[in-house]
PDB file of C-alpha atoms in Angstrom:
ATOM      1  CA  MET A   1      -9.130   2.929  13.344  1.00 42.00           C
ATOM      2  CA  SER A   2      -5.697   4.009  12.174  1.00 45.00           C
ATOM      3  CA  ARG A   3      -3.087   4.700  14.761  1.00 46.00           C
ATOM      4  CA  GLU A   4      -0.804   6.477  12.226  1.00 54.00           C
ATOM      5  CA  VAL A   5      -0.941  10.019  13.858  1.00 78.00           C
ATOM      6  CA  ALA A   6       1.524   9.874  16.761  1.00 79.00           C
ATOM      7  CA  GLY A   7       0.980  12.092  19.578  1.00 87.00           C
ATOM      8  CA  ALA A   8      -2.617  12.902  18.738  1.00 94.00           C
ATOM      9  CA  THR A   9      -5.190  12.447  21.287  1.00 96.00           C
ATOM     10  CA  LEU A  10      -8.979  12.280  21.164  1.00 97.00           C
ATOM     11  CA  ALA A  11     -10.648  13.568  24.319  1.00 97.00           C
ATOM     12  CA  ILE A  12     -14.420  12.878  24.396  1.00 97.00           C
ATOM     13  CA  HIS A  13     -16.682  14.754  26.732  1.00 97.00           C
ATOM     14  CA  PRO A  14     -20.249  15.404  25.769  1.00 96.00           C
ATOM     15  CA  GLY A  15     -21.324  17.051  28.974  1.00 95.00           C
ATOM     16  CA  ALA A  16     -22.804  20.584  29.755  1.00 96.00           C
ATOM     17  CA  LEU A  17     -20.389  23.716  29.701  1.00 97.00           C
ATOM     18  CA  GLY A  18     -19.612  23.386  33.307  1.00 97.00           C
ATOM     19  CA  ASP A  19     -18.736  19.750  33.268  1.00 96.00           C
ATOM     20  CA  VAL A  20     -16.274  20.195  30.262  1.00 97.00           C
ATOM     21  CA  LEU A  21     -14.645  23.261  31.797  1.00 98.00           C
ATOM     22  CA  LEU A  22     -13.930  21.077  34.950  1.00 97.00           C
ATOM     23  CA  ALA A  23     -11.853  18.857  32.621  1.00 97.00           C
ATOM     24  CA  ILE A  24      -9.459  21.631  31.656  1.00 98.00           C
ATOM     25  CA  PRO A  25      -6.671  20.767  34.201  1.00 97.00           C
ATOM     26  CA  ALA A  26      -6.747  17.095  32.574  1.00 97.00           C
ATOM     27  CA  LEU A  27      -6.724  18.548  29.060  1.00 97.00           C
ATOM     28  CA  ARG A  28      -3.699  20.714  29.915  1.00 97.00           C
ATOM     29  CA  ALA A  29      -1.908  17.560  31.324  1.00 96.00           C
ATOM     30  CA  LEU A  30      -2.443  15.615  27.868  1.00 95.00           C
ATOM     31  CA  ARG A  31      -1.145  18.754  26.021  1.00 95.00           C
ATOM     32  CA  ALA A  32       1.729  19.067  28.438  1.00 94.00           C
ATOM     33  CA  ALA A  33       2.831  15.330  27.637  1.00 90.00           C
ATOM     34  CA  GLY A  34       3.260  16.365  24.013  1.00 89.00           C
ATOM     35  CA  ASP A  35      -0.044  15.282  22.737  1.00 87.00           C
ATOM     36  CA  ARG A  36      -2.026  17.384  20.096  1.00 95.00           C
ATOM     37  CA  VAL A  37      -5.607  17.252  21.520  1.00 97.00           C
ATOM     38  CA  THR A  38      -8.863  17.001  19.848  1.00 97.00           C
ATOM     39  CA  LEU A  39     -11.910  17.739  21.872  1.00 98.00           C
ATOM     40  CA  ALA A  40     -15.049  15.933  21.101  1.00 98.00           C
ATOM     41  CA  ALA A  41     -17.871  17.824  22.697  1.00 98.00           C
ATOM     42  CA  GLN A  42     -20.977  19.756  21.853  1.00 98.00           C
ATOM     43  CA  PRO A  43     -19.892  21.985  19.009  1.00 98.00           C
ATOM     44  CA  ARG A  44     -19.998  25.419  20.747  1.00 97.00           C
ATOM     45  CA  ILE A  45     -18.158  24.219  23.740  1.00 98.00           C
ATOM     46  CA  ALA A  46     -15.353  22.486  21.752  1.00 98.00           C
ATOM     47  CA  SER A  47     -15.083  25.826  19.770  1.00 98.00           C
ATOM     48  CA  LEU A  48     -14.851  27.713  22.972  1.00 98.00           C
ATOM     49  CA  LEU A  49     -12.046  25.514  24.317  1.00 98.00           C
ATOM     50  CA  VAL A  50     -10.146  25.882  21.094  1.00 98.00           C
ATOM     51  CA  ALA A  51     -10.477  29.551  21.171  1.00 98.00           C
ATOM     52  CA  LEU A  52      -9.142  29.641  24.800  1.00 98.00           C
ATOM     53  CA  GLY A  53      -6.321  27.526  23.682  1.00 97.00           C
ATOM     54  CA  GLU A  54      -7.092  24.633  25.830  1.00 98.00           C
ATOM     55  CA  ALA A  55      -7.579  22.297  22.932  1.00 98.00           C
ATOM     56  CA  ASP A  56      -5.854  22.035  19.579  1.00 97.00           C
ATOM     57  CA  ASP A  57      -8.794  21.101  17.567  1.00 97.00           C
ATOM     58  CA  GLY A  58     -12.530  20.351  18.225  1.00 98.00           C
ATOM     59  CA  CYS A  59     -15.139  18.266  16.625  1.00 97.00           C
ATOM     60  CA  ASP A  60     -18.914  17.408  17.118  1.00 98.00           C
ATOM     61  CA  PHE A  61     -19.351  14.649  19.711  1.00 97.00           C
ATOM     62  CA  GLU A  62     -22.368  13.418  17.552  1.00 97.00           C
ATOM     63  CA  SER A  63     -20.080  13.105  14.487  1.00 97.00           C
ATOM     64  CA  LEU A  64     -18.345  10.135  16.194  1.00 97.00           C
ATOM     65  CA  ARG A  65     -21.572   7.989  16.176  1.00 96.00           C
ATOM     66  CA  LEU A  66     -20.640   6.354  19.588  1.00 96.00           C
ATOM     67  CA  ASP A  67     -24.167   5.408  20.052  1.00 95.00           C
ATOM     68  CA  ALA A  68     -23.459   2.344  17.739  1.00 95.00           C
ATOM     69  CA  LEU A  69     -21.000   1.022  20.389  1.00 95.00           C
ATOM     70  CA  PHE A  70     -23.894   0.816  22.878  1.00 94.00           C
ATOM     71  CA  ALA A  71     -26.168  -1.138  20.346  1.00 92.00           C
ATOM     72  CA  GLY A  72     -23.369  -3.484  19.298  1.00 93.00           C
ATOM     73  CA  GLU A  73     -23.393  -2.111  15.839  1.00 92.00           C
ATOM     74  CA  SER A  74     -20.739  -0.775  13.429  1.00 88.00           C
ATOM     75  CA  GLY A  75     -20.680   2.618  12.413  1.00 91.00           C
ATOM     76  CA  ALA A  76     -18.532   4.418  14.966  1.00 95.00           C
ATOM     77  CA  ARG A  77     -16.354   7.102  13.393  1.00 93.00           C
ATOM     78  CA  LEU A  78     -13.012   7.972  15.161  1.00 94.00           C
ATOM     79  CA  PRO A  79     -10.354  10.171  13.855  1.00 92.00           C
ATOM     80  CA  ALA A  80      -6.878   8.613  13.311  1.00 90.00           C
ATOM     81  CA  VAL A  81      -5.159   9.332  16.784  1.00 93.00           C
ATOM     82  CA  GLU A  82      -2.816   7.420  18.845  1.00 92.00           C
ATOM     83  CA  ARG A  83      -4.898   7.903  22.047  1.00 93.00           C
ATOM     84  CA  VAL A  84      -8.564   8.074  23.148  1.00 96.00           C
ATOM     85  CA  VAL A  85      -9.482   9.351  26.471  1.00 96.00           C
ATOM     86  CA  CYS A  86     -13.279   9.076  26.806  1.00 97.00           C
ATOM     87  CA  TRP A  87     -15.170  10.591  29.799  1.00 96.00           C
ATOM     88  CA  PHE A  88     -18.432   9.001  28.641  1.00 93.00           C
ATOM     89  CA  GLY A  89     -19.944   5.471  28.759  1.00 93.00           C
ATOM     90  CA  ALA A  90     -17.872   4.083  31.787  1.00 90.00           C
ATOM     91  CA  ARG A  91     -21.071   2.572  33.202  1.00 90.00           C
ATOM     92  CA  ASP A  92     -21.502   0.315  30.310  1.00 93.00           C
ATOM     93  CA  PRO A  93     -18.817  -2.395  30.213  1.00 92.00           C
ATOM     94  CA  ASP A  94     -19.875  -3.540  26.777  1.00 95.00           C
ATOM     95  CA  PHE A  95     -19.207   0.134  25.481  1.00 95.00           C
ATOM     96  CA  ALA A  96     -15.839   0.217  26.950  1.00 93.00           C
ATOM     97  CA  ARG A  97     -14.868  -3.120  25.279  1.00 94.00           C
ATOM     98  CA  ARG A  98     -16.193  -2.298  21.860  1.00 95.00           C
ATOM     99  CA  LEU A  99     -14.272   1.162  22.008  1.00 95.00           C
ATOM    100  CA  ALA A 100     -11.083  -0.707  22.807  1.00 93.00           C
ATOM    101  CA  ALA A 101     -11.653  -3.027  19.953  1.00 92.00           C
ATOM    102  CA  ILE A 102     -11.454  -0.165  17.499  1.00 92.00           C
ATOM    103  CA  SER A 103      -8.984   1.931  19.462  1.00 92.00           C
ATOM    104  CA  PRO A 104      -6.664  -0.422  21.400  1.00 90.00           C
ATOM    105  CA  GLY A 105      -5.690   1.167  24.855  1.00 88.00           C
ATOM    106  CA  ALA A 106      -8.543   3.591  25.029  1.00 93.00           C
ATOM    107  CA  LEU A 107      -9.130   4.910  28.296  1.00 94.00           C
ATOM    108  CA  VAL A 108     -12.900   5.066  29.277  1.00 94.00           C
ATOM    109  CA  ALA A 109     -13.330   6.847  32.842  1.00 90.00           C
ATOM    110  CA  ALA A 110     -16.438   8.112  34.442  1.00 82.00           C
ATOM    111  CA  SER A 111     -16.984  11.954  34.195  1.00 76.00           C
ATOM    112  CA  ILE A 112     -19.008  11.876  37.384  1.00 68.00           C
ATOM    113  CA  ASP A 113     -22.613  13.074  37.179  1.00 60.00           C
ATOM    114  CA  ARG A 114     -24.380  14.885  39.883  1.00 57.00           C
ATOM    115  CA  GLY A 115     -25.784  11.580  41.430  1.00 47.00           C
ATOM    116  CA  GLY A 116     -22.451   9.750  41.318  1.00 43.00           C
ATOM    117  CA  LEU A 117     -20.246  11.361  44.049  1.00 38.00           C
ATOM    118  CA  THR A 118     -20.821  11.851  47.775  1.00 34.00           C
ATOM    119  CA  PRO A 119     -20.471  15.566  48.596  1.00 32.00           C
ATOM    120  CA  PRO A 120     -17.580  16.466  51.106  1.00 33.00           C
ATOM    121  CA  SER A 121     -18.024  18.150  54.360  1.00 31.00           C
ATOM    122  CA  HIS A 122     -17.570  21.943  53.936  1.00 29.00           C
ATOM    123  CA  THR A 123     -17.178  25.240  55.767  1.00 30.00           C
ATOM    124  CA  PRO A 124     -19.393  27.924  54.366  1.00 31.00           C
ATOM    125  CA  GLY A 125     -17.275  30.606  52.386  1.00 32.00           C
ATOM    126  CA  ASP A 126     -14.243  28.318  52.459  1.00 30.00           C
ATOM    127  CA  ARG A 127     -12.036  28.986  49.481  1.00 29.00           C
ATOM    128  CA  GLU A 128      -9.646  25.874  49.724  1.00 29.00           C
ATOM    129  CA  GLU A 129     -10.099  22.585  48.298  1.00 32.00           C
ATOM    130  CA  LEU A 130     -12.849  20.270  49.395  1.00 32.00           C
ATOM    131  CA  THR A 131     -10.637  17.495  51.104  1.00 34.00           C
ATOM    132  CA  PRO A 132      -7.309  16.115  50.248  1.00 32.00           C
ATOM    133  CA  PRO A 133      -7.642  13.648  47.232  1.00 35.00           C
ATOM    134  CA  SER A 134      -7.890  10.166  48.022  1.00 36.00           C
ATOM    135  CA  ASP A 135      -6.102   7.501  45.871  1.00 33.00           C
ATOM    136  CA  THR A 136      -9.308   6.275  44.219  1.00 35.00           C
ATOM    137  CA  PRO A 137     -10.734   8.372  41.385  1.00 36.00           C
ATOM    138  CA  GLY A 138     -14.279   9.408  42.081  1.00 37.00           C
ATOM    139  CA  ALA A 139     -13.950   8.625  45.904  1.00 36.00           C
ATOM    140  CA  PRO A 140     -16.208  10.461  48.238  1.00 41.00           C
ATOM    141  CA  GLY A 141     -14.944  13.863  49.012  1.00 61.00           C
ATOM    142  CA  ARG A 142     -12.808  14.410  45.835  1.00 79.00           C
ATOM    143  CA  ALA A 143     -13.417  17.306  43.722  1.00 93.00           C
ATOM    144  CA  VAL A 144     -14.792  16.493  40.334  1.00 95.00           C
ATOM    145  CA  TRP A 145     -11.921  18.294  38.470  1.00 96.00           C
ATOM    146  CA  ARG A 146      -9.427  16.388  40.593  1.00 95.00           C
ATOM    147  CA  HIS A 147     -11.091  13.038  39.580  1.00 93.00           C
ATOM    148  CA  LEU A 148     -10.858  13.815  35.883  1.00 95.00           C
ATOM    149  CA  LEU A 149      -7.190  14.786  36.302  1.00 94.00           C
ATOM    150  CA  ALA A 150      -6.565  11.435  38.078  1.00 94.00           C
ATOM    151  CA  THR A 151      -8.193   9.309  35.449  1.00 93.00           C
ATOM    152  CA  ILE A 152      -5.242  10.115  33.060  1.00 91.00           C
ATOM    153  CA  GLY A 153      -2.504   9.392  35.718  1.00 90.00           C
ATOM    154  CA  ASP A 154      -1.409  12.833  36.264  1.00 88.00           C
ATOM    155  CA  ALA A 155      -1.002  14.682  39.714  1.00 85.00           C
ATOM    156  CA  ARG A 156       0.332  18.085  38.589  1.00 91.00           C
ATOM    157  CA  GLU A 157      -2.032  20.791  38.955  1.00 92.00           C
ATOM    158  CA  ARG A 158      -2.322  23.271  36.173  1.00 95.00           C
ATOM    159  CA  ARG A 159      -4.713  25.828  37.550  1.00 96.00           C
ATOM    160  CA  ASP A 160      -3.588  29.090  35.912  1.00 97.00           C
ATOM    161  CA  VAL A 161      -6.491  31.212  34.234  1.00 97.00           C
ATOM    162  CA  ALA A 162      -7.137  30.534  30.605  1.00 98.00           C
ATOM    163  CA  TYR A 163      -5.583  33.100  28.028  1.00 97.00           C
ATOM    164  CA  VAL A 164      -8.258  35.225  26.515  1.00 98.00           C
ATOM    165  CA  SER A 165      -7.217  36.741  23.211  1.00 98.00           C
ATOM    166  CA  ASP A 166      -7.746  40.420  22.230  1.00 98.00           C
ATOM    167  CA  THR A 167     -10.079  38.993  19.575  1.00 98.00           C
ATOM    168  CA  LEU A 168     -12.375  37.625  22.324  1.00 98.00           C
ATOM    169  CA  VAL A 169     -12.055  40.803  24.304  1.00 98.00           C
ATOM    170  CA  ALA A 170     -12.965  42.815  21.460  1.00 98.00           C
ATOM    171  CA  GLU A 171     -16.213  40.496  20.790  1.00 98.00           C
ATOM    172  CA  GLY A 172     -17.052  40.892  24.485  1.00 98.00           C
ATOM    173  CA  ARG A 173     -16.901  44.640  24.261  1.00 98.00           C
ATOM    174  CA  ALA A 174     -19.051  44.519  21.277  1.00 98.00           C
ATOM    175  CA  ALA A 175     -21.599  42.486  22.913  1.00 98.00           C
ATOM    176  CA  LEU A 176     -21.718  44.720  25.886  1.00 98.00           C
ATOM    177  CA  ALA A 177     -22.142  47.701  23.634  1.00 98.00           C
ATOM    178  CA  GLY A 178     -24.917  45.946  21.796  1.00 97.00           C
ATOM    179  CA  ALA A 179     -26.715  45.477  25.270  1.00 97.00           C
ATOM    180  CA  GLY A 180     -26.452  49.207  25.851  1.00 97.00           C
ATOM    181  CA  SER A 181     -23.503  49.370  28.018  1.00 96.00           C
ATOM    182  CA  ASP A 182     -21.816  52.697  28.066  1.00 92.00           C
ATOM    183  CA  GLY A 183     -18.318  51.356  28.295  1.00 93.00           C
ATOM    184  CA  ALA A 184     -17.320  54.107  30.773  1.00 95.00           C
ATOM    185  CA  ARG A 185     -18.019  52.289  33.991  1.00 97.00           C
ATOM    186  CA  ARG A 186     -16.688  49.175  35.830  1.00 97.00           C
ATOM    187  CA  VAL A 187     -18.955  46.152  34.922  1.00 98.00           C
ATOM    188  CA  VAL A 188     -20.453  43.630  37.345  1.00 98.00           C
ATOM    189  CA  VAL A 189     -21.892  40.685  35.634  1.00 98.00           C
ATOM    190  CA  VAL A 190     -24.651  38.760  37.236  1.00 98.00           C
ATOM    191  CA  HIS A 191     -25.823  35.185  36.105  1.00 98.00           C
ATOM    192  CA  PRO A 192     -29.252  34.562  37.828  1.00 98.00           C
ATOM    193  CA  GLY A 193     -29.845  31.273  35.965  1.00 97.00           C
ATOM    194  CA  ALA A 194     -28.620  27.774  36.075  1.00 96.00           C
ATOM    195  CA  GLY A 195     -29.418  24.631  34.313  1.00 91.00           C
ATOM    196  CA  SER A 196     -31.766  23.289  37.067  1.00 92.00           C
ATOM    197  CA  ALA A 197     -34.014  25.584  38.956  1.00 93.00           C
ATOM    198  CA  ALA A 198     -32.942  24.011  42.145  1.00 94.00           C
ATOM    199  CA  LYS A 199     -29.597  25.542  41.786  1.00 96.00           C
ATOM    200  CA  ARG A 200     -30.814  29.002  41.532  1.00 97.00           C
ATOM    201  CA  TRP A 201     -30.655  31.695  44.349  1.00 98.00           C
ATOM    202  CA  PRO A 202     -33.761  33.730  44.350  1.00 97.00           C
ATOM    203  CA  ALA A 203     -33.848  36.950  42.120  1.00 97.00           C
ATOM    204  CA  ALA A 204     -34.978  38.729  45.086  1.00 97.00           C
ATOM    205  CA  ALA A 205     -31.776  37.732  46.967  1.00 98.00           C
ATOM    206  CA  PHE A 206     -29.622  38.804  44.026  1.00 98.00           C
ATOM    207  CA  ALA A 207     -31.431  42.161  44.156  1.00 98.00           C
ATOM    208  CA  GLU A 208     -30.790  42.733  47.716  1.00 98.00           C
ATOM    209  CA  ALA A 209     -27.046  41.782  47.459  1.00 98.00           C
ATOM    210  CA  LEU A 210     -26.716  44.187  44.482  1.00 98.00           C
ATOM    211  CA  ALA A 211     -28.707  47.221  45.924  1.00 97.00           C
ATOM    212  CA  ALA A 212     -25.690  49.177  47.003  1.00 96.00           C
ATOM    213  CA  LEU A 213     -23.844  48.579  43.792  1.00 97.00           C
ATOM    214  CA  ALA A 214     -26.768  49.547  41.831  1.00 96.00           C
ATOM    215  CA  ALA A 215     -26.787  52.969  43.325  1.00 95.00           C
ATOM    216  CA  ARG A 216     -23.063  53.593  42.518  1.00 95.00           C
ATOM    217  CA  SER A 217     -22.297  56.000  39.670  1.00 95.00           C
ATOM    218  CA  ASP A 218     -19.055  54.138  38.806  1.00 96.00           C
ATOM    219  CA  VAL A 219     -20.571  50.558  38.497  1.00 97.00           C
ATOM    220  CA  GLU A 220     -22.767  49.131  35.691  1.00 98.00           C
ATOM    221  CA  ILE A 221     -24.630  45.930  36.402  1.00 98.00           C
ATOM    222  CA  VAL A 222     -25.154  43.547  33.572  1.00 98.00           C
ATOM    223  CA  VAL A 223     -27.470  40.579  33.824  1.00 98.00           C
ATOM    224  CA  HIS A 224     -26.466  37.608  31.629  1.00 98.00           C
ATOM    225  CA  GLU A 225     -29.297  35.541  30.113  1.00 98.00           C
ATOM    226  CA  GLY A 226     -28.517  32.160  28.740  1.00 95.00           C
ATOM    227  CA  PRO A 227     -30.962  29.947  26.750  1.00 93.00           C
ATOM    228  CA  ALA A 228     -32.618  28.476  29.819  1.00 91.00           C
ATOM    229  CA  ASP A 229     -32.522  31.758  31.893  1.00 96.00           C
ATOM    230  CA  THR A 230     -35.567  33.762  30.597  1.00 96.00           C
ATOM    231  CA  GLU A 231     -37.449  33.741  33.735  1.00 97.00           C
ATOM    232  CA  PRO A 232     -34.898  34.551  36.354  1.00 97.00           C
ATOM    233  CA  ALA A 233     -33.133  37.144  34.170  1.00 98.00           C
ATOM    234  CA  ALA A 234     -36.426  38.825  33.526  1.00 98.00           C
ATOM    235  CA  ARG A 235     -37.170  38.864  37.239  1.00 98.00           C
ATOM    236  CA  LEU A 236     -33.850  40.374  38.364  1.00 98.00           C
ATOM    237  CA  LEU A 237     -34.120  43.058  35.602  1.00 98.00           C
ATOM    238  CA  ARG A 238     -37.464  43.978  37.028  1.00 98.00           C
ATOM    239  CA  LEU A 239     -35.883  44.070  40.543  1.00 98.00           C
ATOM    240  CA  VAL A 240     -32.831  46.087  39.335  1.00 98.00           C
ATOM    241  CA  PRO A 241     -34.254  48.445  36.677  1.00 97.00           C
ATOM    242  CA  SER A 242     -30.834  50.252  36.116  1.00 96.00           C
ATOM    243  CA  ALA A 243     -29.280  46.994  35.035  1.00 98.00           C
ATOM    244  CA  ARG A 244     -28.423  45.966  31.452  1.00 98.00           C
ATOM    245  CA  GLY A 245     -29.537  42.811  30.036  1.00 98.00           C
ATOM    246  CA  LEU A 246     -26.882  40.654  27.955  1.00 98.00           C
ATOM    247  CA  ARG A 247     -29.036  38.083  26.202  1.00 98.00           C
ATOM    248  CA  GLU A 248     -27.396  34.865  24.827  1.00 97.00           C
ATOM    249  CA  PRO A 249     -23.952  36.228  23.540  1.00 98.00           C
ATOM    250  CA  ALA A 250     -21.868  33.552  21.830  1.00 97.00           C
ATOM    251  CA  LEU A 251     -19.616  31.796  24.181  1.00 98.00           C
ATOM    252  CA  PRO A 252     -16.344  33.331  23.063  1.00 98.00           C
ATOM    253  CA  ALA A 253     -17.785  36.839  23.313  1.00 98.00           C
ATOM    254  CA  LEU A 254     -19.062  35.871  26.811  1.00 98.00           C
ATOM    255  CA  ALA A 255     -15.519  34.840  27.765  1.00 98.00           C
ATOM    256  CA  GLY A 256     -14.563  38.139  26.477  1.00 98.00           C
ATOM    257  CA  VAL A 257     -16.922  39.867  28.711  1.00 98.00           C
ATOM    258  CA  LEU A 258     -16.064  37.943  31.870  1.00 98.00           C
ATOM    259  CA  ALA A 259     -12.278  38.240  31.400  1.00 98.00           C
ATOM    260  CA  LYS A 260     -12.672  42.024  31.706  1.00 97.00           C
ATOM    261  CA  CYS A 261     -15.573  42.615  34.090  1.00 98.00           C
ATOM    262  CA  ALA A 262     -14.739  44.209  37.533  1.00 98.00           C
ATOM    263  CA  ALA A 263     -16.690  41.441  39.393  1.00 98.00           C
ATOM    264  CA  TYR A 264     -19.042  38.516  38.688  1.00 98.00           C
ATOM    265  CA  VAL A 265     -21.731  36.768  40.810  1.00 98.00           C
ATOM    266  CA  GLY A 266     -23.752  33.765  39.769  1.00 98.00           C
ATOM    267  CA  ASN A 267     -25.142  30.339  40.489  1.00 98.00           C
ATOM    268  CA  ASP A 268     -23.570  26.911  40.236  1.00 97.00           C
ATOM    269  CA  SER A 269     -23.822  27.002  36.284  1.00 97.00           C
ATOM    270  CA  GLY A 270     -21.535  26.810  33.259  1.00 97.00           C
ATOM    271  CA  VAL A 271     -21.469  30.460  32.911  1.00 98.00           C
ATOM    272  CA  SER A 272     -19.911  30.600  36.646  1.00 98.00           C
ATOM    273  CA  HIS A 273     -17.361  27.997  35.690  1.00 98.00           C
ATOM    274  CA  LEU A 274     -16.380  30.059  32.476  1.00 98.00           C
ATOM    275  CA  ALA A 275     -16.030  33.203  34.842  1.00 98.00           C
ATOM    276  CA  ALA A 276     -13.553  31.253  37.003  1.00 98.00           C
ATOM    277  CA  VAL A 277     -11.663  29.836  33.913  1.00 98.00           C
ATOM    278  CA  VAL A 278     -10.966  33.299  32.516  1.00 98.00           C
ATOM    279  CA  GLY A 279      -9.961  34.918  35.884  1.00 98.00           C
ATOM    280  CA  ALA A 280     -12.908  36.903  36.674  1.00 98.00           C
ATOM    281  CA  PRO A 281     -13.173  38.278  40.279  1.00 98.00           C
ATOM    282  CA  ALA A 282     -15.905  35.701  40.934  1.00 98.00           C
ATOM    283  CA  VAL A 283     -18.339  34.926  43.627  1.00 98.00           C
ATOM    284  CA  VAL A 284     -20.169  31.722  42.800  1.00 98.00           C
ATOM    285  CA  LEU A 285     -23.036  30.319  44.690  1.00 98.00           C
ATOM    286  CA  PHE A 286     -23.522  26.541  45.575  1.00 97.00           C
ATOM    287  CA  ALA A 287     -25.687  24.253  47.590  1.00 96.00           C
ATOM    288  CA  ALA A 288     -23.528  22.508  50.003  1.00 94.00           C
ATOM    289  CA  ALA A 289     -24.540  19.079  48.598  1.00 93.00           C
ATOM    290  CA  ASN A 290     -23.022  20.244  45.139  1.00 94.00           C
ATOM    291  CA  LEU A 291     -19.509  21.631  46.318  1.00 95.00           C
ATOM    292  CA  ALA A 292     -17.590  18.884  44.519  1.00 95.00           C
ATOM    293  CA  TRP A 293     -18.456  20.454  41.440  1.00 96.00           C
ATOM    294  CA  ARG A 294     -16.897  23.830  42.477  1.00 96.00           C
ATOM    295  CA  PRO A 295     -14.507  25.509  39.848  1.00 97.00           C
ATOM    296  CA  TRP A 296     -10.797  24.678  40.057  1.00 97.00           C
ATOM    297  CA  ALA A 297      -9.606  28.189  39.639  1.00 96.00           C
ATOM    298  CA  ARG A 298      -7.844  29.256  43.093  1.00 93.00           C
ATOM    299  CA  ALA A 299      -9.159  32.949  43.049  1.00 90.00           C
ATOM    300  CA  VAL A 300     -12.820  32.138  42.999  1.00 96.00           C
ATOM    301  CA  ARG A 301     -14.908  32.797  46.210  1.00 97.00           C
ATOM    302  CA  VAL A 302     -17.314  29.948  46.461  1.00 97.00           C
ATOM    303  CA  LEU A 303     -20.135  30.502  48.899  1.00 98.00           C
ATOM    304  CA  THR A 304     -22.788  28.064  50.208  1.00 97.00           C
ATOM    305  CA  VAL A 305     -26.157  29.518  50.392  1.00 97.00           C
ATOM    306  CA  ALA A 306     -29.821  28.501  51.054  1.00 96.00           C
ATOM    307  CA  LEU A 307     -31.154  28.326  47.454  1.00 95.00           C
ATOM    308  CA  GLU A 308     -34.750  28.006  48.430  1.00 91.00           C
ATOM    309  CA  ARG A 309     -34.959  31.406  50.066  1.00 92.00           C
ATOM    310  CA  ALA A 310     -33.123  34.674  50.600  1.00 94.00           C
ATOM    311  CA  GLU A 311     -31.601  34.544  54.021  1.00 96.00           C
ATOM    312  CA  ALA A 312     -30.333  37.790  55.553  1.00 97.00           C
ATOM    313  CA  GLY A 313     -26.841  36.172  56.520  1.00 97.00           C
ATOM    314  CA  ASP A 314     -26.297  34.937  52.898  1.00 98.00           C
ATOM    315  CA  VAL A 315     -27.345  38.165  51.485  1.00 98.00           C
ATOM    316  CA  SER A 316     -24.935  40.100  53.687  1.00 98.00           C
ATOM    317  CA  GLU A 317     -22.082  37.572  52.791  1.00 98.00           C
ATOM    318  CA  VAL A 318     -22.584  37.880  49.114  1.00 98.00           C
ATOM    319  CA  ARG A 319     -22.554  41.599  49.290  1.00 98.00           C
ATOM    320  CA  GLY A 320     -19.344  41.527  51.281  1.00 98.00           C
ATOM    321  CA  ALA A 321     -17.709  39.212  48.874  1.00 98.00           C
ATOM    322  CA  LEU A 322     -18.754  41.461  45.943  1.00 98.00           C
ATOM    323  CA  ASP A 323     -17.518  44.462  47.757  1.00 97.00           C
ATOM    324  CA  ALA A 324     -14.070  42.653  48.375  1.00 96.00           C
ATOM    325  CA  ALA A 325     -13.934  41.573  44.682  1.00 95.00           C
ATOM    326  CA  LEU A 326     -14.536  45.239  43.370  1.00 94.00           C
ATOM    327  CA  GLY A 327     -11.667  46.387  45.871  1.00 84.00           C
TER     328      GLY A 327
END
């Protein structure tokens, strides 16, 4: 691979939306060092981060053909950059060695999957960081976003909300209008889905927490449905018939919706991470065991709840957090 493009960095992260959004502080550190960063990720995620100004360019992770490095074959295709930061493949020493052979000095670091980090102790409803970071990346108790930042040797926390352009806001308004929003009331966005059913708070619990808001004339509830959320979204819409359904908007438009909503509530999911990134007054529901994957944004209210059932205490706490977010 050519190293002729000085100051150009390729950051590789093929993970799901929430996992990649946790890498934003690390991407900001790379750019603050003067690097022009190309993010290799799933195409829609790479495009989103470029639209938010968190990466300079994006490319399809699959186009790199890094699978060849696992098999010991030729064919990997990397752009001409000075530096490669790869949050992928760290568990395979042969992959790391072969990547370094075509990109000397390439950094291969674990992105930390859900089975690879011991959860920290926690206090329900606590909005502070999990624990003070240790000196070892990936050590028990370390928040995942801190681990990703530490892999590139940077300790400065860049945790401001992302800039959402007027263009994205306009796309968000158009998406809401297409969903039947009247545009005259404050919007509360609800995301009842998650990538795994085990991370979903029951639709009945959401409905209970939203009951008082659904009765208000100045609030409009919008239920977001992603590609894997058909069942929980449909169930919640049946329980809250006055709500509008926002079905599978493009990620940039969703960023526009979330940036201007009056409040947000949702499960541990990529959509909740996006709400946090763009500065939505967000309430995000986590299982205690998954708190290490909480968003990095300071203003997010993270609550631990029982996901397998609707408990009265959890419903009351979520209702109170939403009231506080709405002011």
